[in-house]
């Protein structure tokens, strides 16, 4: 079972201070901004009752560019704060528009290292 916290989904927007301007327990510090994702993972784990793994699909590129208070970046802090919660991490590290594009709209090997350098 997947929990999505990337690619513009609401949980991802909670992670970014540009979108999350809350002043309650879900906004402000990185610890607070991660709270919704943690709770979603915990509720999902409870709902599946141990019958399947719980995976987290998360985008970390933007958070990787932000200095952390207790780690090299906010991306590192998110991983540390959620380290033991998901059974599987599915991490997206780039924002390439070809990352998830259908093959009929992308050239062959569009995300290979030689292709991405020429696309940027």
Coordinates of N, CA and C in Angstrom, one line a residue:
X1 N 0.9 -1.2 0.0 CA 0.0 0.0 0.0 C 0.9 1.2 0.0
X2 N 0.6 2.2 -0.9 CA 1.4 3.4 -1.0 C 0.8 4.6 -0.3
X3 N 1.7 5.4 0.3 CA 1.3 6.7 0.7 C 2.2 7.7 -0.2
X4 N 1.5 8.6 -0.8 CA 2.2 9.5 -1.8 C 2.5 10.9 -1.1
X5 N 3.7 11.3 -1.1 CA 4.1 12.6 -0.5 C 5.1 13.2 -1.5
X6 N 4.7 13.3 -2.8 CA 5.5 13.9 -3.8 C 4.7 14.3 -5.0
X7 N 5.3 14.9 -6.0 CA 4.7 15.2 -7.2 C 3.5 16.1 -7.1
X8 N 3.5 17.0 -6.1 CA 2.4 17.9 -6.0 C 1.2 17.4 -5.2
X9 N 1.2 16.2 -4.7 CA 0.1 15.7 -3.8 C 0.1 16.5 -2.5
X10 N -1.0 16.6 -1.9 CA -1.2 17.4 -0.7 C -0.1 17.1 0.4
X11 N 0.2 15.8 0.7 CA 1.2 15.6 1.8 C 2.6 16.3 1.4
X12 N 2.9 16.3 0.1 CA 4.1 16.9 -0.3 C 4.1 18.4 0.0
X13 N 2.9 19.0 -0.3 CA 2.8 20.5 0.0 C 2.9 20.8 1.5
X14 N 2.6 19.8 2.3 CA 2.8 20.1 3.8 C 4.3 20.1 4.1
X15 N 5.1 19.4 3.3 CA 6.5 19.4 3.6 C 7.2 20.7 3.2
X16 N 6.7 21.5 2.3 CA 7.3 22.7 1.8 C 6.7 24.0 2.4
X17 N 7.6 24.8 3.0 CA 7.1 26.0 3.7 C 6.4 27.0 2.7
X18 N 6.7 27.0 1.5 CA 6.1 27.9 0.5 C 4.6 27.6 0.4
X19 N 4.2 26.3 0.6 CA 2.8 26.0 0.5 C 2.2 25.9 1.9
X20 N 3.0 25.4 2.8 CA 2.5 25.1 4.2 C 2.8 26.3 5.1
X21 N 1.8 27.2 5.2 CA 2.0 28.4 6.1 C 1.2 28.3 7.4
X22 N 0.9 27.1 7.7 CA 0.2 26.8 8.9 C 1.0 27.2 10.2
X23 N 0.2 27.6 11.2 CA 0.9 28.0 12.5 C 0.5 27.0 13.6
X24 N -0.1 25.9 13.3 CA -0.4 24.9 14.3 C 0.6 23.8 14.3
X25 N 0.3 22.7 14.8 CA 1.2 21.5 14.9 C 1.6 20.9 13.6
X26 N 1.0 21.4 12.5 CA 1.4 20.8 11.2 C 2.2 21.8 10.3
X27 N 2.6 22.9 10.9 CA 3.4 23.9 10.1 C 4.6 24.4 10.9
X28 N 5.4 25.2 10.2 CA 6.6 25.7 10.9 C 7.8 24.9 10.7
X29 N 8.2 24.2 11.8 CA 9.4 23.4 11.8 C 9.3 22.2 10.9
X30 N 10.4 21.6 10.5 CA 10.4 20.4 9.7 C 9.7 19.3 10.4
X31 N 9.9 19.2 11.7 CA 9.2 18.2 12.5 C 7.7 18.3 12.4
X32 N 7.2 19.5 12.4 CA 5.8 19.7 12.3 C 5.3 19.4 10.9
X33 N 6.0 19.9 9.9 CA 5.6 19.7 8.5 C 5.6 18.2 8.1
X34 N 6.4 17.4 8.8 CA 6.4 15.9 8.5 C 5.3 15.2 9.2
X35 N 4.7 15.8 10.1 CA 3.6 15.2 10.9 C 2.5 14.5 10.1
X36 N 2.0 15.2 9.1 CA 0.9 14.7 8.3 C 1.3 13.4 7.6
X37 N 2.5 13.4 7.0 CA 3.0 12.2 6.3 C 3.2 11.1 7.3
X38 N 3.7 11.3 8.5 CA 3.9 10.3 9.5 C 2.5 9.7 9.9
X39 N 1.6 10.6 10.1 CA 0.3 10.1 10.5 C -0.4 9.3 9.4
X40 N -0.2 9.7 8.2 CA -0.8 8.9 7.1 C -0.2 7.6 7.0
X41 N 1.1 7.5 7.2 CA 1.8 6.2 7.2 C 1.3 5.3 8.3
X42 N 1.1 5.9 9.5 CA 0.7 5.1 10.6 C -0.8 4.6 10.5
X43 N -1.6 5.5 10.0 CA -3.0 5.1 9.7 C -3.1 4.0 8.6
X44 N -2.3 4.2 7.6 CA -2.3 3.2 6.5 C -1.8 1.8 7.1
X45 N -0.8 1.8 7.9 CA -0.3 0.6 8.5 C -1.4 -0.1 9.3
X46 N -2.1 0.7 10.1 CA -3.2 0.2 10.9 C -4.3 -0.4 10.1
X47 N -4.6 0.3 9.0 CA -5.7 -0.1 8.1 C -5.4 -1.5 7.4
X48 N -4.2 -1.7 7.0 CA -3.8 -2.9 6.3 C -3.6 -4.1 7.3
X49 N -3.4 -3.8 8.6 CA -3.3 -4.8 9.6 C -2.2 -5.8 9.4
X50 N -1.1 -5.4 8.9 CA 0.0 -6.3 8.7 C -0.1 -7.2 7.5
X51 N -1.1 -7.0 6.6 CA -1.4 -7.9 5.5 C -0.5 -7.5 4.3
X52 N 0.0 -6.3 4.3 CA 0.9 -5.9 3.2 C 1.8 -4.8 3.7
X53 N 2.9 -4.6 2.9 CA 3.9 -3.5 3.3 C 3.3 -2.1 3.0
X54 N 3.8 -1.2 3.7 CA 3.4 0.2 3.5 C 4.6 1.0 3.0
X55 N 4.4 1.5 1.8 CA 5.5 2.2 1.0 C 5.2 3.7 1.1
X56 N 6.3 4.5 1.1 CA 6.3 5.9 1.0 C 6.9 6.4 -0.3
X57 N 6.1 7.0 -1.2 CA 6.6 7.6 -2.5 C 6.8 9.1 -2.1
X58 N 8.0 9.6 -2.2 CA 8.3 10.9 -1.7 C 9.3 11.6 -2.7
X59 N 9.0 12.9 -2.9 CA 10.0 13.7 -3.7 C 10.9 14.5 -2.7
X60 N 12.2 14.4 -2.9 CA 13.1 15.0 -1.9 C 14.0 16.1 -2.6
X61 N 13.8 16.3 -3.9 CA 14.7 17.2 -4.6 C 14.7 18.6 -4.0
X62 N 13.5 19.2 -3.8 CA 13.4 20.6 -3.3 C 13.9 20.6 -1.8
X63 N 13.6 19.6 -1.0 CA 14.0 19.6 0.4 C 15.5 19.4 0.5
X64 N 16.1 18.7 -0.5 CA 17.6 18.5 -0.5 C 18.3 19.8 -0.7
X65 N 17.7 20.8 -1.3 CA 18.3 22.1 -1.5 C 18.2 23.1 -0.3
X66 N 17.5 22.6 0.7 CA 17.3 23.5 1.9 C 18.2 23.0 3.0
X67 N 19.0 23.9 3.6 CA 19.8 23.5 4.8 C 18.9 23.0 5.9
X68 N 19.4 22.0 6.6 CA 18.6 21.5 7.7 C 19.2 22.1 9.0
X69 N 18.5 22.0 10.1 CA 19.0 22.4 11.4 C 19.8 21.4 12.1
X70 N 19.5 20.1 11.8 CA 20.2 19.0 12.5 C 20.9 18.1 11.5
X71 N 20.8 18.4 10.2 CA 21.4 17.5 9.2 C 21.8 18.4 8.0
X72 N 22.4 17.8 7.0 CA 22.9 18.5 5.9 C 21.8 19.2 5.1
X73 N 20.6 18.6 5.1 CA 19.5 19.3 4.4 C 18.1 18.9 5.0
X74 N 17.1 19.5 4.6 CA 15.8 19.1 5.1 C 15.4 17.8 4.6
X75 N 15.9 17.4 3.4 CA 15.6 16.0 2.9 C 16.2 15.0 3.9
X76 N 17.4 15.2 4.3 CA 18.0 14.3 5.3 C 17.2 14.3 6.6
X77 N 16.7 15.4 7.0 CA 15.9 15.4 8.2 C 14.6 14.7 8.1
X78 N 14.0 14.8 6.9 CA 12.7 14.1 6.7 C 13.0 12.6 6.8
X79 N 14.1 12.1 6.1 CA 14.4 10.7 6.1 C 14.7 10.2 7.6
X80 N 15.4 11.0 8.3 CA 15.7 10.7 9.7 C 14.4 10.6 10.6
X81 N 13.5 11.6 10.4 CA 12.3 11.6 11.1 C 11.3 10.5 10.8
X82 N 11.4 10.0 9.6 CA 10.5 8.9 9.2 C 11.2 7.6 9.0
X83 N 12.4 7.5 9.4 CA 13.3 6.4 9.0 C 12.6 5.0 9.3
X84 N 12.0 4.8 10.4 CA 11.4 3.5 10.8 C 10.0 3.3 10.4
X85 N 9.3 4.3 9.8 CA 7.9 4.3 9.6 C 7.5 3.5 8.4
X86 N 7.9 3.8 7.2 CA 7.5 3.0 6.0 C 8.3 1.7 6.0
X87 N 7.7 0.7 5.3 CA 8.4 -0.5 5.1 C 9.3 -0.4 3.8
X88 N 8.9 0.5 2.9 CA 9.7 0.7 1.7 C 9.7 2.2 1.4
X89 N 10.9 2.7 1.0 CA 11.0 4.1 0.5 C 11.1 4.0 -1.0
X90 N 10.3 4.9 -1.6 CA 10.3 5.0 -3.1 C 10.6 6.5 -3.3
X91 N 11.9 6.9 -3.5 CA 12.3 8.2 -3.5 C 12.5 8.8 -4.9
X92 N 11.9 9.9 -5.1 CA 12.1 10.6 -6.4 C 13.0 11.8 -6.2
X93 N 14.1 11.9 -6.9 CA 15.1 12.9 -6.6 C 15.2 14.0 -7.7
X94 N 14.5 13.9 -8.8 CA 14.6 14.9 -9.8 C 13.2 15.4 -10.2
X95 N 13.2 16.5 -10.9 CA 11.9 17.1 -11.3 C 11.8 17.1 -12.8
X96 N 12.6 16.2 -13.4 CA 12.6 16.1 -14.9 C 11.2 15.8 -15.4
X97 N 10.7 16.6 -16.4 CA 9.4 16.4 -16.9 C 9.3 15.1 -17.7
X98 N 10.4 14.5 -18.0 CA 10.4 13.2 -18.7 C 10.4 12.0 -17.7
X99 N 10.5 12.3 -16.5 CA 10.6 11.2 -15.5 C 9.5 10.2 -15.5
X100 N 8.3 10.7 -15.7 CA 7.1 9.8 -15.7 C 6.3 10.0 -17.0
X101 N 7.0 10.5 -18.0 CA 6.2 10.7 -19.2 C 6.0 9.4 -20.0
X102 N 4.9 9.3 -20.7 CA 4.6 8.1 -21.5 C 5.6 8.0 -22.6
X103 N 6.0 6.8 -23.0 CA 7.0 6.6 -24.0 C 6.7 7.3 -25.4
X104 N 5.4 7.4 -25.7 CA 5.1 8.0 -27.0 C 5.4 9.5 -27.0
X105 N 5.6 10.1 -25.9 CA 5.9 11.5 -25.8 C 7.3 11.8 -25.5
X106 N 8.1 10.8 -25.2 CA 9.5 11.0 -24.8 C 10.4 10.2 -25.7
X107 N 11.6 10.8 -25.9 CA 12.6 10.0 -26.8 C 13.1 8.8 -26.0
X108 N 13.6 7.8 -26.7 CA 14.1 6.6 -26.1 C 15.2 7.0 -25.2
X109 N 15.3 6.4 -24.0 CA 16.3 6.6 -23.0 C 16.3 8.1 -22.5
X110 N 15.2 8.7 -22.4 CA 15.1 10.1 -22.1 C 15.7 10.4 -20.7
X111 N 15.7 9.5 -19.8 CA 16.2 9.7 -18.5 C 17.6 9.2 -18.2
X112 N 18.3 8.6 -19.3 CA 19.6 8.1 -19.1 C 20.6 9.3 -18.9
X113 N 21.7 9.1 -18.2 CA 22.6 10.2 -18.0 C 23.0 11.0 -19.2
X114 N 23.2 10.4 -20.3 CA 23.6 11.1 -21.5 C 22.5 12.0 -22.1
X115 N 21.3 11.5 -21.9 CA 20.1 12.3 -22.4 C 19.7 13.4 -21.5
X116 N 19.8 13.2 -20.2 CA 19.4 14.3 -19.3 C 20.3 15.5 -19.3
X117 N 21.6 15.3 -19.6 CA 22.5 16.4 -19.6 C 22.2 17.3 -20.8
X118 N 21.7 16.7 -21.9 CA 21.4 17.5 -23.1 C 20.0 18.1 -23.0
X119 N 19.1 17.6 -22.1 CA 17.8 18.1 -22.0 C 17.7 19.3 -21.0
X120 N 18.8 19.5 -20.2 CA 18.7 20.6 -19.3 C 19.2 21.9 -19.8

